[in-house]
Amino acid sequence: MIRLDQVSKTFPGTTMPAVDRVSLEVAEGEICVLLGPSGCGKTTTMKMVNRLIQPSSGDIFIDGRNTSDYDVTQLRRSIGYVIQQIGLFPNKTIEDNICIVPDILGWDRRKSRQRAAELLEMVALDPGVFLKRYPKELSGGQQQRIGVLRAIAADPPVLLMDEPFGAIDPINRVIIQDEFLKMQAQIRKTILFVSHDIDEAVKMADRIAIFRNGRLVQYDTPDNMLAHPASEFVSDFVGGDRTLKRLQLLTVRDAMIADPPRVRAADSLQQAAAAMEAHGHQSIVLVGPRGRARGYVNLQTARGGNGTVGENYEALPTTIRPHEDLRTAVSTMFRYDTQWLACVDDDGMFVGYVTLRGITHLLSETYRDG
Amino acid sequence: MVDALVPGMVAQMRRNAAYLCIFLLGAWAWGSGLLPGLLERWEDIAYLGQQHVELVALSGGAAILFGVPLGVLLTRPRFRQVGAAAMQILNIGATIPTLAVLALAMSLLGLGNTPAVFALFIASLLPIVSNTMAGLRDVPPALLEAARGMGLSPRHTLLQVELPNSLFVIYTGIRTALAINVGTVPLAFLIGGGGLGELIFTGIALNEFGTMLAGAIPTALLAVLIDFIVAQLQFWTIPRGVNPLR
Ligand SMILES: Nc1ncnc2c1ncn2[C@@H]1O[C@H](COP(=O)(O)OP(=O)(O)OP(=O)(O)O)[C@@H](O)[C@H]1O
Ligand SMILES: [Mg+2]
């Protein structure tokens, strides 16, 4: 959808190129995060896409068409743009700010105002309250949300976002990021997103492009970037705790042992012990008649005891869902001082379990491959 | 709501204070025999006052109609170089006393209303052009970048972003210009123009205090009135989001 081919930019009066032969491709509906230290050419790269900066050499294609073949204002109107300083027009109401591109495109006024209201609802701002306000009457976080809404108002297929959630406190930042990802799941834009925050990049990106001195040094999925940094620069940049960061990217499902043996209340402890021994497990989950996780017995209890599982089981300290990330899983294990968690689906049915060992194994597996 | 009320209340109080002053002034004027004197010269005042207003309207209107577009033009990228130079010239021009401008206009255009209007126009132009340029230059670059990045044409950007965001400063320039203008019109009498200057200068020449005040007081009131009208325009036509008065 967006393709850069050997794009360079040398600003007049300088000798070092600010962007040096960068090639990358962003597939439709994906978020590509341009990441790197200050001054490495992220903004310059992004602004060349909507021709706010003219490339010195190389070509940029959108939807297969060279951007230099477009009329430049037409091109920009078809690309949503969120600048770092937000840049809402203080003379216009929120409604008019959001509708600025629809207005210059000559959309029907009723339709565009209707859309503004819908967009506000998407980010949990009450249209009745906010449509007629002016930017100065909004908090910084609210302004940043409007900046994003303004960029998507005319429904452009491509979005450029330059540190869109920059000037905001960490807590609200996470909220806006989640909100945006939820929105993106619906609108499926192709997005170039500038950030200098590795955590944000890992969270938002389908692919991360790491820049250094105008050069693209690695272009990869977040998990690969963290697991296999291409150079010392990248591994330094992603940080010493990169393995822990990977936990966020993997879900319980990735490390889960699905469909493990289970016991029912009427089964004897002997049967339970046998099942555990057969699979080399230390504990086994007790399920109810319809398959709900009820509790567990561990190997020691089962070996020594008599009677049924139903008389001897212990309650599960907690459970986890397969779609949650491994960071949550590990943190939950630490909190409950346990080495494993039973996984249940949304209806509470027992579907498998994760162990701390399984997680470490999964993480180290990728390193062994590479 | 509270935020909106406070400036409103301050304005209201100021207005009340102004009314009180005017009332006291009126009472004093009547008591001292000034007001009866003014009433006696009412016909002259009305006639010359109308001329005065016409001079202000003509020269001030022309200065606005010419000055604002000129200021816009001089800030366009194409004329940026010229703009800086023009600003210098205008600033030097500002140091020339208006009386000298009048004299120069007279030497170019002779006596009468034409040179008067011309000189007043020149004197009013400067604050309008320089404020227009300053206002446009102070529009935050981020707004311009956002506008450009979203595909607004230069015309759209000017009309929807640059002008609304510099309107307050432009209005301030217009108010300054009109204040100068109204105050300078009496001098036009010296080069054969009309206006309340006739009463003022005749009064001075004949040592008639009443005649002089019959010119001076309406001139002062006119200045206040015109400024009030423009201030109202400024208050109501500038969007609330960029209007420090609201
Ligand atoms: N208009 C310009 N003229 C000359 N040099 C420029 C210009 N714009 C950017 N540069 C230079 O190009 C390099 C890359 O700048 P760019 O703005 O792309 O950095 P960035 O990666 O976005 O950094 P940051 O994270 O600080 O925003 C910098 O060294 C900068 O000084
Ligand atoms: Mg930048």
GROMACS .gro file of C-alpha atoms in nm, chain B residues 4-226:
model
  223
  374ALA     CA    1  -1.717   3.356   3.025
  375LEU     CA    2  -1.882   3.576   3.285
  376VAL     CA    3  -1.576   3.737   3.434
  377PRO     CA    4  -1.453   3.932   3.130
  378GLY     CA    5  -1.815   4.022   3.059
  379MET     CA    6  -1.854   4.163   3.407
  380VAL     CA    7  -1.531   4.357   3.383
  381ALA     CA    8  -1.645   4.509   3.056
  382GLN     CA    9  -1.982   4.593   3.209
  383MET     CA   10  -1.818   4.766   3.503
  384ARG     CA   11  -1.591   4.959   3.274
  385ARG     CA   12  -1.886   5.070   3.070
  386ASN     CA   13  -2.074   5.183   3.380
  387ALA     CA   14  -1.771   5.381   3.494
  388ALA     CA   15  -1.751   5.543   3.153
  389TYR     CA   16  -2.122   5.638   3.167
  390LEU     CA   17  -2.071   5.792   3.510
  391CYS     CA   18  -1.777   5.998   3.385
  392ILE     CA   19  -1.977   6.118   3.089
  393PHE     CA   20  -2.265   6.215   3.315
  394LEU     CA   21  -2.040   6.408   3.552
  395LEU     CA   22  -1.870   6.575   3.260
  396GLY     CA   23  -2.209   6.670   3.119
  397ALA     CA   24  -2.323   6.816   3.450
  398TRP     CA   25  -2.006   7.020   3.476
  399ALA     CA   26  -2.032   7.130   3.115
  400TRP     CA   27  -2.387   7.250   3.164
  401GLY     CA   28  -2.305   7.431   3.486
  402SER     CA   29  -2.005   7.610   3.340
  403GLY     CA   30  -2.206   7.732   3.044
  404LEU     CA   31  -2.007   7.518   2.804
  405LEU     CA   32  -2.294   7.302   2.689
  406PRO     CA   33  -2.525   7.595   2.609
  407GLY     CA   34  -2.233   7.732   2.409
  408LEU     CA   35  -2.202   7.408   2.219
  409LEU     CA   36  -2.572   7.397   2.150
  410GLU     CA   37  -2.554   7.744   2.008
  411ARG     CA   38  -2.296   7.621   1.753
  412TRP     CA   39  -2.486   7.300   1.689
  413GLU     CA   40  -2.540   7.364   1.321
  414ASP     CA   41  -2.168   7.418   1.258
  415ILE     CA   42  -2.080   7.117   1.465
  416ALA     CA   43  -2.323   6.893   1.278
  417TYR     CA   44  -2.209   7.015   0.937
  418LEU     CA   45  -1.836   7.000   1.010
  419GLY     CA   46  -1.879   6.681   1.210
  420GLN     CA   47  -2.032   6.515   0.906
  421GLN     CA   48  -1.737   6.629   0.696
  422HIS     CA   49  -1.507   6.497   0.964
  423VAL     CA   50  -1.673   6.157   0.957
  424GLU     CA   51  -1.659   6.154   0.578
  425LEU     CA   52  -1.286   6.221   0.582
  426VAL     CA   53  -1.232   5.945   0.837
  427ALA     CA   54  -1.453   5.702   0.648
  428LEU     CA   55  -1.289   5.771   0.315
  429SER     CA   56  -0.928   5.767   0.426
  430GLY     CA   57  -0.969   5.503   0.696
  431GLY     CA   58  -1.182   5.280   0.477
  432ALA     CA   59  -0.931   5.304   0.195
  433ALA     CA   60  -0.648   5.230   0.438
  434ILE     CA   61  -0.827   4.916   0.560
  435LEU     CA   62  -0.923   4.801   0.212
  436PHE     CA   63  -0.572   4.857   0.087
  437GLY     CA   64  -0.367   4.786   0.400
  438VAL     CA   65  -0.500   4.444   0.494
  439PRO     CA   66  -0.452   4.292   0.148
  440LEU     CA   67  -0.112   4.459   0.127
  441GLY     CA   68  -0.013   4.306   0.459
  442VAL     CA   69  -0.137   3.967   0.337
  443LEU     CA   70   0.054   4.002   0.013
  444LEU     CA   71   0.376   4.099   0.183
  445THR     CA   72   0.367   3.786   0.399
  446ARG     CA   73   0.316   3.546   0.108
  447PRO     CA   74   0.623   3.328   0.046
  448ARG     CA   75   0.673   3.490  -0.294
  449PHE     CA   76   0.709   3.835  -0.141
  450ARG     CA   77   0.879   3.744   0.183
  451GLN     CA   78   1.199   3.926   0.083
  452VAL     CA   79   1.008   4.233  -0.027
  453GLY     CA   80   0.797   4.207   0.288
  454ALA     CA   81   1.093   4.255   0.519
  455ALA     CA   82   1.211   4.556   0.321
  456ALA     CA   83   0.859   4.702   0.306
  457MET     CA   84   0.831   4.669   0.681
  458GLN     CA   85   1.152   4.870   0.722
  459ILE     CA   86   1.025   5.143   0.497
  460LEU     CA   87   0.692   5.154   0.678
  461ASN     CA   88   0.867   5.178   1.012
  462ILE     CA   89   1.076   5.468   0.892
  463GLY     CA   90   0.756   5.619   0.753
  464ALA     CA   91   0.603   5.596   1.098
  465THR     CA   92   0.857   5.838   1.236
  466ILE     CA   93   0.747   6.111   0.996
  467PRO     CA   94   0.506   6.340   1.181
  468THR     CA   95   0.157   6.344   1.034
  469LEU     CA   96   0.176   6.718   0.996
  470ALA     CA   97   0.474   6.670   0.766
  471VAL     CA   98   0.280   6.411   0.572
  472LEU     CA   99   0.000   6.662   0.531
  473ALA     CA  100   0.242   6.925   0.414
  474LEU     CA  101   0.397   6.685   0.165
  475ALA     CA  102   0.055   6.579   0.039
  476MET     CA  103  -0.037   6.944  -0.010
  477SER     CA  104   0.279   7.012  -0.205
  478LEU     CA  105   0.195   6.716  -0.431
  479LEU     CA  106  -0.180   6.750  -0.464
  480GLY     CA  107  -0.254   7.108  -0.380
  481LEU     CA  108  -0.519   7.229  -0.139
  482GLY     CA  109  -0.853   7.075  -0.047
  483ASN     CA  110  -0.999   6.742   0.049
  484THR     CA  111  -0.798   6.526  -0.188
  485PRO     CA  112  -0.457   6.584  -0.032
  486ALA     CA  113  -0.618   6.562   0.312
  487VAL     CA  114  -0.770   6.223   0.240
  488PHE     CA  115  -0.446   6.110   0.085
  489ALA     CA  116  -0.235   6.217   0.382
  490LEU     CA  117  -0.479   6.059   0.629
  491PHE     CA  118  -0.477   5.743   0.424
  492ILE     CA  119  -0.097   5.726   0.439
  493ALA     CA  120  -0.095   5.794   0.812
  494SER     CA  121  -0.353   5.518   0.877
  495LEU     CA  122  -0.195   5.266   0.647
  496LEU     CA  123   0.110   5.190   0.855
  497PRO     CA  124  -0.047   5.040   1.169
  498ILE     CA  125  -0.286   4.837   0.957
  499VAL     CA  126  -0.018   4.691   0.731
  500SER     CA  127   0.228   4.628   1.010
  501ASN     CA  128  -0.031   4.465   1.237
  502THR     CA  129  -0.163   4.253   0.953
  503MET     CA  130   0.189   4.134   0.882
  504ALA     CA  131   0.268   4.077   1.248
  505GLY     CA  132  -0.058   3.889   1.304
  506LEU     CA  133  -0.003   3.663   1.006
  507ARG     CA  134   0.357   3.600   1.100
  508ASP     CA  135   0.260   3.500   1.451
  509VAL     CA  136   0.028   3.223   1.335
  510PRO     CA  137   0.193   2.912   1.486
  511PRO     CA  138   0.388   2.721   1.219
  512ALA     CA  139   0.226   2.399   1.342
  513LEU     CA  140  -0.112   2.526   1.218
  514LEU     CA  141   0.029   2.601   0.877
  515GLU     CA  142   0.195   2.263   0.860
  516ALA     CA  143  -0.126   2.089   0.963
  517ALA     CA  144  -0.318   2.283   0.699
  518ARG     CA  145  -0.068   2.206   0.428
  519GLY     CA  146  -0.038   1.844   0.530
  520MET     CA  147  -0.414   1.797   0.510
  521GLY     CA  148  -0.423   1.936   0.160
  522LEU     CA  149  -0.564   2.283   0.217
  523SER     CA  150  -0.482   2.509  -0.076
  524PRO     CA  151  -0.296   2.834  -0.002
  525ARG     CA  152  -0.627   3.018  -0.040
  526HIS     CA  153  -0.807   2.788   0.204
  527THR     CA  154  -0.518   2.818   0.444
  528LEU     CA  155  -0.531   3.197   0.428
  529LEU     CA  156  -0.906   3.224   0.470
  530GLN     CA  157  -0.966   2.945   0.718
  531VAL     CA  158  -0.651   2.944   0.924
  532GLU     CA  159  -0.423   3.244   0.885
  533LEU     CA  160  -0.672   3.530   0.878
  534PRO     CA  161  -0.901   3.406   1.158
  535ASN     CA  162  -0.600   3.346   1.379
  536SER     CA  163  -0.452   3.691   1.317
  537LEU     CA  164  -0.781   3.881   1.310
  538PHE     CA  165  -0.743   4.007   1.663
  539VAL     CA  166  -0.408   4.167   1.591
  540ILE     CA  167  -0.538   4.307   1.262
  541TYR     CA  168  -0.834   4.466   1.439
  542THR     CA  169  -0.600   4.617   1.692
  543GLY     CA  170  -0.408   4.774   1.406
  544ILE     CA  171  -0.730   4.911   1.261
  545ARG     CA  172  -0.827   5.063   1.595
  546THR     CA  173  -0.488   5.228   1.628
  547ALA     CA  174  -0.512   5.355   1.273
  548LEU     CA  175  -0.859   5.499   1.321
  549ALA     CA  176  -0.762   5.666   1.647
  550ILE     CA  177  -0.471   5.833   1.471
  551ASN     CA  178  -0.696   5.915   1.181
  552VAL     CA  179  -0.975   6.082   1.379
  553GLY     CA  180  -0.719   6.276   1.578
  554THR     CA  181  -0.537   6.393   1.268
  555VAL     CA  182  -0.841   6.505   1.069
  556PRO     CA  183  -0.850   6.848   1.243
  557LEU     CA  184  -0.506   6.917   1.095
  558ALA     CA  185  -0.660   6.870   0.751
  559PHE     CA  186  -0.815   7.213   0.797
  560LEU     CA  187  -0.462   7.353   0.759
  561ILE     CA  188  -0.441   7.232   0.400
  562GLY     CA  189  -0.793   7.326   0.309
  563GLY     CA  190  -0.976   7.012   0.410
  564GLY     CA  191  -1.298   7.026   0.609
  565GLY     CA  192  -1.388   6.878   0.942
  566LEU     CA  193  -1.405   6.991   1.301
  567GLY     CA  194  -1.054   7.134   1.272
  568GLU     CA  195  -1.216   7.447   1.137
  569LEU     CA  196  -1.379   7.521   1.474
  570ILE     CA  197  -1.066   7.430   1.667
  571PHE     CA  198  -0.827   7.643   1.467
  572THR     CA  199  -1.072   7.932   1.432
  573GLY     CA  200  -1.126   7.920   1.806
  574ILE     CA  201  -0.754   7.933   1.868
  575ALA     CA  202  -0.699   8.209   1.615
  576LEU     CA  203  -0.982   8.425   1.751
  577ASN     CA  204  -0.906   8.327   2.106
  578GLU     CA  205  -1.265   8.199   2.143
  579PHE     CA  206  -1.249   7.925   2.398
  580GLY     CA  207  -1.605   7.808   2.331
  581THR     CA  208  -1.553   7.775   1.955
  582MET     CA  209  -1.237   7.577   2.008
  583LEU     CA  210  -1.410   7.338   2.246
  584ALA     CA  211  -1.701   7.307   2.004
  585GLY     CA  212  -1.448   7.147   1.770
  586ALA     CA  213  -1.236   6.964   2.025
  587ILE     CA  214  -1.506   6.794   2.230
  588PRO     CA  215  -1.697   6.640   1.936
  589THR     CA  216  -1.362   6.527   1.791
  590ALA     CA  217  -1.280   6.349   2.115
  591LEU     CA  218  -1.628   6.197   2.136
  592LEU     CA  219  -1.605   6.085   1.777
  593ALA     CA  220  -1.274   5.912   1.846
  594VAL     CA  221  -1.428   5.731   2.141
  595LEU     CA  222  -1.738   5.639   1.944
  596ILE     CA  223  -1.550   5.501   1.645
   0.00000   0.00000   0.00000
